[in-house]
mmCIF file of C-alpha atoms in Angstrom:
data_model
loop_
_atom_site.group_PDB
_atom_site.id
_atom_site.type_symbol
_atom_site.label_atom_id
_atom_site.label_comp_id
_atom_site.label_asym_id
_atom_site.label_seq_id
_atom_site.Cartn_x
_atom_site.Cartn_y
_atom_site.Cartn_z
ATOM 1 C CA MET B 2 182.027 54.253 -9.365
ATOM 2 C CA ARG B 3 180.671 50.749 -8.856
ATOM 3 C CA GLY B 4 176.919 50.438 -8.708
ATOM 4 C CA ALA B 5 173.682 50.037 -10.596
ATOM 5 C CA TRP B 6 171.179 52.211 -12.381
ATOM 6 C CA VAL B 7 167.711 51.871 -13.827
ATOM 7 C CA LYS B 8 166.874 52.861 -17.377
ATOM 8 C CA ILE B 9 163.340 54.234 -17.744
ATOM 9 C CA SER B 10 162.197 55.406 -21.158
ATOM 10 C CA GLY B 11 165.778 56.075 -22.150
ATOM 11 C CA ILE B 12 166.584 58.066 -18.979
ATOM 12 C CA SER B 13 169.154 56.805 -16.481
ATOM 13 C CA SER B 14 168.611 57.453 -12.779
ATOM 14 C CA PRO B 15 169.812 55.985 -9.438
ATOM 15 C CA ILE B 16 168.448 52.509 -8.795
ATOM 16 C CA ALA B 17 165.175 52.191 -6.891
ATOM 17 C CA CYS B 18 163.726 48.698 -7.123
ATOM 18 C CA SER B 19 160.987 46.756 -5.395
ATOM 19 C CA LYS B 20 161.490 43.187 -4.259
ATOM 20 C CA GLY B 21 160.623 40.298 -6.535
ATOM 21 C CA GLY B 22 161.577 36.805 -7.669
ATOM 22 C CA GLY B 23 162.580 34.952 -10.801
ATOM 23 C CA LEU B 24 165.513 37.250 -11.537
ATOM 24 C CA ARG B 25 167.884 36.402 -14.355
ATOM 25 C CA LEU B 26 170.917 38.470 -15.300
ATOM 26 C CA SER B 27 171.922 39.097 -18.914
ATOM 27 C CA PRO B 28 174.872 40.928 -20.516
ATOM 28 C CA ASN B 29 174.342 44.226 -22.307
ATOM 29 C CA ARG B 30 174.227 44.036 -26.096
ATOM 30 C CA ASN B 31 177.736 45.419 -26.678
ATOM 31 C CA TYR B 32 179.306 43.620 -23.723
ATOM 32 C CA GLY B 33 183.082 43.935 -23.651
ATOM 33 C CA GLN B 34 183.258 45.761 -26.974
ATOM 34 C CA PRO B 35 183.865 49.433 -27.774
ATOM 35 C CA TYR B 36 181.279 50.914 -30.115
ATOM 36 C CA THR B 37 180.123 54.164 -31.681
ATOM 37 C CA LYS B 38 176.787 55.795 -30.876
ATOM 38 C CA ASP B 39 175.593 59.026 -32.502
ATOM 39 C CA GLY B 40 179.133 59.614 -33.710
ATOM 40 C CA GLN B 41 180.566 59.258 -30.201
ATOM 41 C CA HIS B 42 183.124 56.562 -29.363
ATOM 42 C CA ILE B 43 182.018 54.480 -26.366
ATOM 43 C CA PRO B 44 184.821 52.555 -24.596
ATOM 44 C CA ARG B 45 184.551 48.938 -23.472
ATOM 45 C CA VAL B 46 181.396 48.550 -21.371
ATOM 46 C CA CYS B 47 180.677 45.467 -19.260
ATOM 47 C CA VAL B 48 177.353 45.474 -17.441
ATOM 48 C CA LEU B 49 174.722 42.908 -16.539
ATOM 49 C CA TYR B 50 171.041 43.743 -16.349
ATOM 50 C CA TYR B 51 167.631 42.308 -15.601
ATOM 51 C CA ARG B 52 164.133 43.486 -16.474
ATOM 52 C CA ARG B 53 161.535 44.804 -14.039
ATOM 53 C CA GLY B 54 158.389 45.343 -16.056
ATOM 54 C CA PRO B 55 159.236 47.865 -18.793
ATOM 55 C CA ASN B 56 162.466 48.914 -17.071
ATOM 56 C CA GLU B 57 166.001 47.554 -17.285
ATOM 57 C CA ILE B 58 168.236 47.618 -14.188
ATOM 58 C CA TYR B 59 171.948 47.634 -14.984
ATOM 59 C CA TYR B 60 174.883 46.576 -12.782
ATOM 60 C CA GLU B 61 178.546 47.184 -13.477
ATOM 61 C CA ILE B 62 180.209 43.756 -13.336
ATOM 62 C CA GLU B 63 182.765 44.952 -10.774
ATOM 63 C CA VAL B 64 179.923 44.853 -8.230
ATOM 64 C CA PHE B 65 179.796 41.072 -8.691
ATOM 65 C CA VAL B 66 183.483 40.448 -9.406
ATOM 66 C CA ASP B 67 184.706 42.090 -6.189
ATOM 67 C CA ILE B 68 182.447 39.843 -4.078
ATOM 68 C CA LEU B 69 183.353 36.699 -6.016
ATOM 69 C CA LEU B 70 187.085 37.370 -5.622
ATOM 70 C CA ALA B 71 186.755 38.143 -1.905
ATOM 71 C CA GLU B 72 184.809 34.921 -1.326
ATOM 72 C CA TYR B 73 187.391 32.922 -3.287
ATOM 73 C CA CYS B 74 190.182 34.389 -1.151
ATOM 74 C CA LEU B 75 188.354 33.462 2.067
ATOM 75 C CA ARG B 76 187.743 29.904 0.859
ATOM 76 C CA GLU B 77 191.392 29.452 -0.026
ATOM 77 C CA ILE B 78 192.553 30.764 3.362
ATOM 78 C CA VAL B 79 190.170 28.504 5.297
ATOM 79 C CA GLN B 80 191.184 25.439 3.272
ATOM 80 C CA ARG B 81 194.863 26.283 3.742
ATOM 81 C CA GLU B 82 194.283 26.559 7.491
ATOM 82 C CA GLN B 83 192.657 23.121 7.539
ATOM 83 C CA LEU B 84 195.616 21.666 5.634
ATOM 84 C CA LEU B 85 198.155 23.157 8.059
ATOM 85 C CA GLU B 86 196.189 22.019 11.104
ATOM 86 C CA SER B 87 196.230 18.453 9.748
ATOM 87 C CA LYS B 88 199.987 18.696 9.171
ATOM 88 C CA ILE B 89 200.493 19.869 12.758
ATOM 89 C CA VAL B 90 198.437 16.989 14.172
ATOM 90 C CA LEU B 91 200.378 14.474 12.066
ATOM 91 C CA ALA B 92 203.740 15.967 13.047
ATOM 92 C CA GLU B 93 202.938 15.971 16.759
ATOM 93 C CA ARG B 94 201.658 12.415 16.522
ATOM 94 C CA ASN B 95 205.039 11.365 15.148
ATOM 95 C CA GLY B 96 207.036 13.398 17.653
ATOM 96 C CA TYR B 97 208.059 16.180 15.273
ATOM 97 C CA LYS B 98 207.789 19.941 15.565
ATOM 98 C CA ALA B 99 205.830 21.882 12.983
ATOM 99 C CA ALA B 100 207.123 25.391 13.644
ATOM 100 C CA GLY B 101 206.763 26.384 9.999
ATOM 101 C CA CYS B 102 203.091 25.423 9.994
ATOM 102 C CA HIS B 103 202.444 27.386 13.194
ATOM 103 C CA ASP B 104 204.133 30.457 11.712
ATOM 104 C CA GLU B 105 202.056 30.239 8.542
ATOM 105 C CA LEU B 106 198.852 29.838 10.571
ATOM 106 C CA ILE B 107 199.645 33.125 12.305
ATOM 107 C CA GLN B 108 200.075 34.773 8.897
ATOM 108 C CA LEU B 109 196.764 33.288 7.760
ATOM 109 C CA LEU B 110 195.037 34.838 10.786
ATOM 110 C CA ARG B 111 195.998 38.264 9.467
ATOM 111 C CA GLN B 112 195.091 37.331 5.894
ATOM 112 C CA TYR B 113 191.665 36.051 6.943
ATOM 113 C CA SER B 114 190.930 39.241 8.859
ATOM 114 C CA LYS B 115 191.802 41.370 5.822
ATOM 115 C CA ALA B 116 189.876 39.135 3.397
ATOM 116 C CA GLU B 117 186.806 39.211 5.638
ATOM 117 C CA TYR B 118 186.917 43.013 5.647
ATOM 118 C CA ASP B 119 187.420 43.072 1.867
ATOM 119 C CA LEU B 120 184.250 40.992 1.501
ATOM 120 C CA TYR B 121 182.390 43.378 3.801
ATOM 121 C CA ILE B 122 183.426 46.353 1.652
ATOM 122 C CA ALA B 123 182.510 44.522 -1.565
ATOM 123 C CA GLU B 124 179.091 43.517 -0.188
ATOM 124 C CA SER B 125 178.415 47.091 0.925
ATOM 125 C CA ARG B 126 178.720 48.192 -2.714
ATOM 126 C CA LEU B 127 175.933 45.864 -3.840
ATOM 127 C CA PRO B 128 173.031 48.292 -4.391
ATOM 128 C CA VAL B 129 169.826 47.781 -2.427
ATOM 129 C CA GLY B 130 167.225 45.981 -4.520
ATOM 130 C CA PRO B 131 166.120 42.483 -5.574
ATOM 131 C CA VAL B 132 169.666 41.212 -6.246
ATOM 132 C CA HIS B 133 170.858 42.491 -2.850
ATOM 133 C CA LYS B 134 167.898 40.815 -1.120
ATOM 134 C CA SER B 135 168.401 37.556 -3.018
ATOM 135 C CA TYR B 136 172.140 37.483 -2.241
ATOM 136 C CA HIS B 137 171.671 37.918 1.510
ATOM 137 C CA THR B 138 168.660 35.587 1.663
ATOM 138 C CA LEU B 139 170.689 32.876 -0.073
ATOM 139 C CA ARG B 140 173.467 33.151 2.500
ATOM 140 C CA GLN B 141 171.146 32.600 5.428
ATOM 141 C CA ASN B 142 171.389 28.936 4.442
ATOM 142 C CA PRO B 143 174.848 27.617 5.480
ATOM 143 C CA VAL B 144 174.916 25.158 2.555
ATOM 144 C CA TRP B 145 173.715 27.572 -0.129
ATOM 145 C CA PHE B 146 176.786 26.683 -2.216
ATOM 146 C CA LEU B 147 175.586 23.081 -2.723
ATOM 147 C CA ARG B 148 173.256 24.107 -5.538
ATOM 148 C CA SER B 149 173.682 21.861 -8.568
ATOM 149 C CA GLU B 150 175.443 24.409 -10.799
ATOM 150 C CA LEU B 151 178.256 24.940 -8.291
ATOM 151 C CA VAL B 152 178.521 21.206 -7.584
ATOM 152 C CA GLU B 153 179.004 20.589 -11.316
ATOM 153 C CA ASP B 154 181.548 23.413 -11.495
ATOM 154 C CA CYS B 155 183.508 21.815 -8.640
ATOM 155 C CA LYS B 156 183.434 18.452 -10.442
ATOM 156 C CA ALA B 157 184.661 20.017 -13.679
ATOM 157 C CA ARG B 158 187.610 21.610 -11.852
ATOM 158 C CA GLY B 159 188.649 18.254 -10.368
ATOM 159 C CA GLY B 160 187.289 19.070 -6.909
ATOM 160 C CA CYS B 161 185.809 16.898 -4.187
ATOM 161 C CA CYS B 162 182.304 16.941 -5.711
ATOM 162 C CA GLY B 163 183.696 14.626 -8.400
ATOM 163 C CA ARG B 164 184.598 12.040 -5.743
ATOM 164 C CA SER B 165 182.751 10.224 -2.973
ATOM 165 C CA CYS B 166 184.644 11.899 -0.096
ATOM 166 C CA GLY B 167 181.810 14.329 0.652
ATOM 167 C CA CYS B 168 184.203 17.105 1.710
ATOM 168 C CA CYS B 169 182.209 19.971 0.219
ATOM 169 C CA GLN B 170 178.995 18.765 1.867
ATOM 170 C CA THR B 171 180.563 18.903 5.344
ATOM 171 C CA ARG B 172 183.071 21.718 4.917
ATOM 172 C CA HIS B 173 180.937 24.204 6.871
ATOM 173 C CA GLU B 174 180.947 21.788 9.826
ATOM 174 C CA ARG B 175 184.750 21.450 9.900
ATOM 175 C CA THR B 176 185.676 25.072 10.537
ATOM 176 C CA THR B 177 184.896 27.581 13.252
ATOM 177 C CA ARG B 178 185.172 30.390 10.735
ATOM 178 C CA PRO B 179 181.909 32.268 10.104
ATOM 179 C CA LYS B 180 182.834 32.693 6.430
ATOM 180 C CA GLY B 181 185.022 31.048 3.843
ATOM 181 C CA PHE B 182 183.396 27.647 3.467
ATOM 182 C CA GLY B 183 182.428 26.465 0.027
ATOM 183 C CA HIS B 184 183.772 24.422 -2.856
ATOM 184 C CA CYS B 185 187.362 23.388 -3.462
ATOM 185 C CA THR B 186 190.256 25.697 -4.195
ATOM 186 C CA PRO B 187 193.774 24.486 -5.105
ATOM 187 C CA SER B 188 194.530 24.550 -1.342
ATOM 188 C CA CYS B 189 191.922 21.883 -0.506
ATOM 189 C CA GLU B 190 193.575 19.189 1.650
ATOM 190 C CA CYS B 191 191.634 16.329 0.057
ATOM 191 C CA CYS B 192 192.410 17.522 -3.483
ATOM 192 C CA ILE B 193 196.118 17.787 -2.616
ATOM 193 C CA SER B 194 196.058 14.218 -1.314
ATOM 194 C CA GLU B 195 194.276 13.053 -4.476
ATOM 195 C CA ARG B 196 196.723 14.644 -6.927
ATOM 196 C CA GLY B 197 199.773 13.861 -4.771
ATOM 197 C CA PHE B 198 201.402 17.287 -4.546
ATOM 198 C CA GLU B 199 200.908 20.882 -3.412
ATOM 199 C CA TYR B 200 201.007 23.866 -5.726
ATOM 200 C CA SER B 201 203.691 26.489 -5.149
ATOM 201 C CA PRO B 202 202.708 29.979 -3.902
ATOM 202 C CA GLU B 203 203.300 31.305 -7.422
ATOM 203 C CA GLU B 204 200.992 28.666 -8.895
ATOM 204 C CA LEU B 205 198.305 29.460 -6.314
ATOM 205 C CA LYS B 206 198.495 33.132 -7.308
ATOM 206 C CA SER B 207 198.124 32.153 -10.964
ATOM 207 C CA PHE B 208 194.937 30.188 -10.200
ATOM 208 C CA ALA B 209 193.434 33.227 -8.464
ATOM 209 C CA GLU B 210 194.501 35.467 -11.347
ATOM 210 C CA ASN B 211 192.991 33.071 -13.902
ATOM 211 C CA PHE B 212 189.705 33.118 -11.969
ATOM 212 C CA LYS B 213 189.719 36.925 -12.046
ATOM 213 C CA ASN B 214 190.514 36.971 -15.775
ATOM 214 C CA GLN B 215 187.640 34.580 -16.482
ATOM 215 C CA LEU B 216 185.241 36.864 -14.637
ATOM 216 C CA LEU B 217 186.478 39.943 -16.518
ATOM 217 C CA ASP B 218 186.691 38.297 -19.941
ATOM 218 C CA ASP B 219 185.043 39.994 -22.926
ATOM 219 C CA ASN B 220 182.959 36.828 -23.291
ATOM 220 C CA PRO B 221 180.287 37.223 -20.562
ATOM 221 C CA ALA B 222 179.359 33.523 -20.329
ATOM 222 C CA TYR B 223 181.343 32.819 -17.150
ATOM 223 C CA ILE B 224 180.448 35.979 -15.216
ATOM 224 C CA VAL B 225 176.759 35.465 -16.045
ATOM 225 C CA GLN B 226 176.913 31.871 -14.788
ATOM 226 C CA MET B 227 178.731 32.832 -11.578
ATOM 227 C CA ALA B 228 176.516 35.864 -10.914
ATOM 228 C CA ASP B 229 173.382 33.736 -11.298
ATOM 229 C CA VAL B 230 174.468 31.012 -8.871
ATOM 230 C CA PHE B 231 176.254 33.225 -6.327
ATOM 231 C CA PHE B 232 173.655 36.003 -6.143
ATOM 232 C CA LEU B 233 170.233 34.720 -7.210
ATOM 233 C CA LEU B 234 167.875 32.213 -5.618
ATOM 234 C CA PRO B 235 167.190 29.044 -7.660
ATOM 235 C CA LEU B 236 164.360 29.568 -10.112
ATOM 236 C CA VAL B 237 161.306 27.301 -9.892
ATOM 237 C CA THR B 238 158.851 27.598 -12.765
ATOM 238 C CA GLU B 239 155.113 27.735 -12.139
ATOM 239 C CA GLY B 240 153.618 24.292 -11.547
ATOM 240 C CA GLU B 241 157.025 22.712 -10.937
ATOM 241 C CA LYS B 242 157.590 20.879 -7.666
ATOM 242 C CA PRO B 243 160.900 22.016 -6.135
ATOM 243 C CA SER B 244 163.507 19.337 -5.525
ATOM 244 C CA ARG B 245 164.784 18.833 -1.983
ATOM 245 C CA GLN B 246 168.013 20.585 -2.959
ATOM 246 C CA ILE B 247 166.138 23.658 -4.181
ATOM 247 C CA GLU B 248 163.960 23.619 -1.069
ATOM 248 C CA GLU B 249 167.118 23.624 1.055
ATOM 249 C CA GLN B 250 168.579 26.458 -0.961
ATOM 250 C CA ARG B 251 165.378 28.464 -0.652
ATOM 251 C CA GLY B 252 165.438 27.964 3.078
ATOM 252 C CA ASP B 253 162.537 25.555 3.661
ATOM 253 C CA VAL B 254 164.774 23.131 5.519
ATOM 254 C CA THR B 255 166.081 25.978 7.702
ATOM 255 C CA ARG B 256 162.635 27.390 8.456
ATOM 256 C CA ARG B 257 163.203 26.492 12.096
ATOM 257 C CA LYS B 258 165.448 29.565 12.164
ATOM 258 C CA GLY B 259 162.542 31.702 11.015
ATOM 259 C CA ILE B 260 164.112 32.513 7.665
ATOM 260 C CA PHE B 261 161.121 31.466 5.575
ATOM 261 C CA LYS B 262 157.559 30.387 6.094
ATOM 262 C CA ARG B 263 156.136 27.782 3.765
ATOM 263 C CA ARG B 264 152.897 28.764 2.101
#
């Protein structure tokens, strides 16, 4: 069962947390490794936790992984749709028919609907508490994904954030979809134009599988990084003046929507 629990004085019980800030997730001590405790063999355990006073709140990583994979799938579908729509416009401009593109767009309609529901199910499994509140607060800002860590990740993967095209900054404005905008996937139209070719369906599946394997790896470095930036608000230390980017991510720029009030 996917979920979270709180450890109080060595006793595990269902999670019951109050709201708070400055959260940081860490892997459990024996992350990804089987071990023996009191003569009992414990199988591979992968959990992340954070501290609330004297207590430790633990989350099974599948809670995070399921959401990350569902969001990736939505991003890839939306970017594929944008690519096909551009192909259709170009074909019609040159007097050609693009029946294949129209057929694939119909298939993507079904895929988007399923992926959106998969994300809904995954989000519903995120236990109520500070991480749940932070995750949903973050997504009230339509450009939450422009935080510096994800911009650098996009650059490192050869995405648009490493170029001056500005695609990631305006991606949410170029789709009518309520979800699925974010950084580049291998289906990004601009990235395809830059590298000069499209990946095959098999190669696209391998990219998604590699992303999943990274998240589930016995080394927790990647899942910790992704969980921090996808689920937690940017951390501002006491006395530090937030940058404009952090202010935007925390919602100050969108305060006209009533999301936050500046103190």
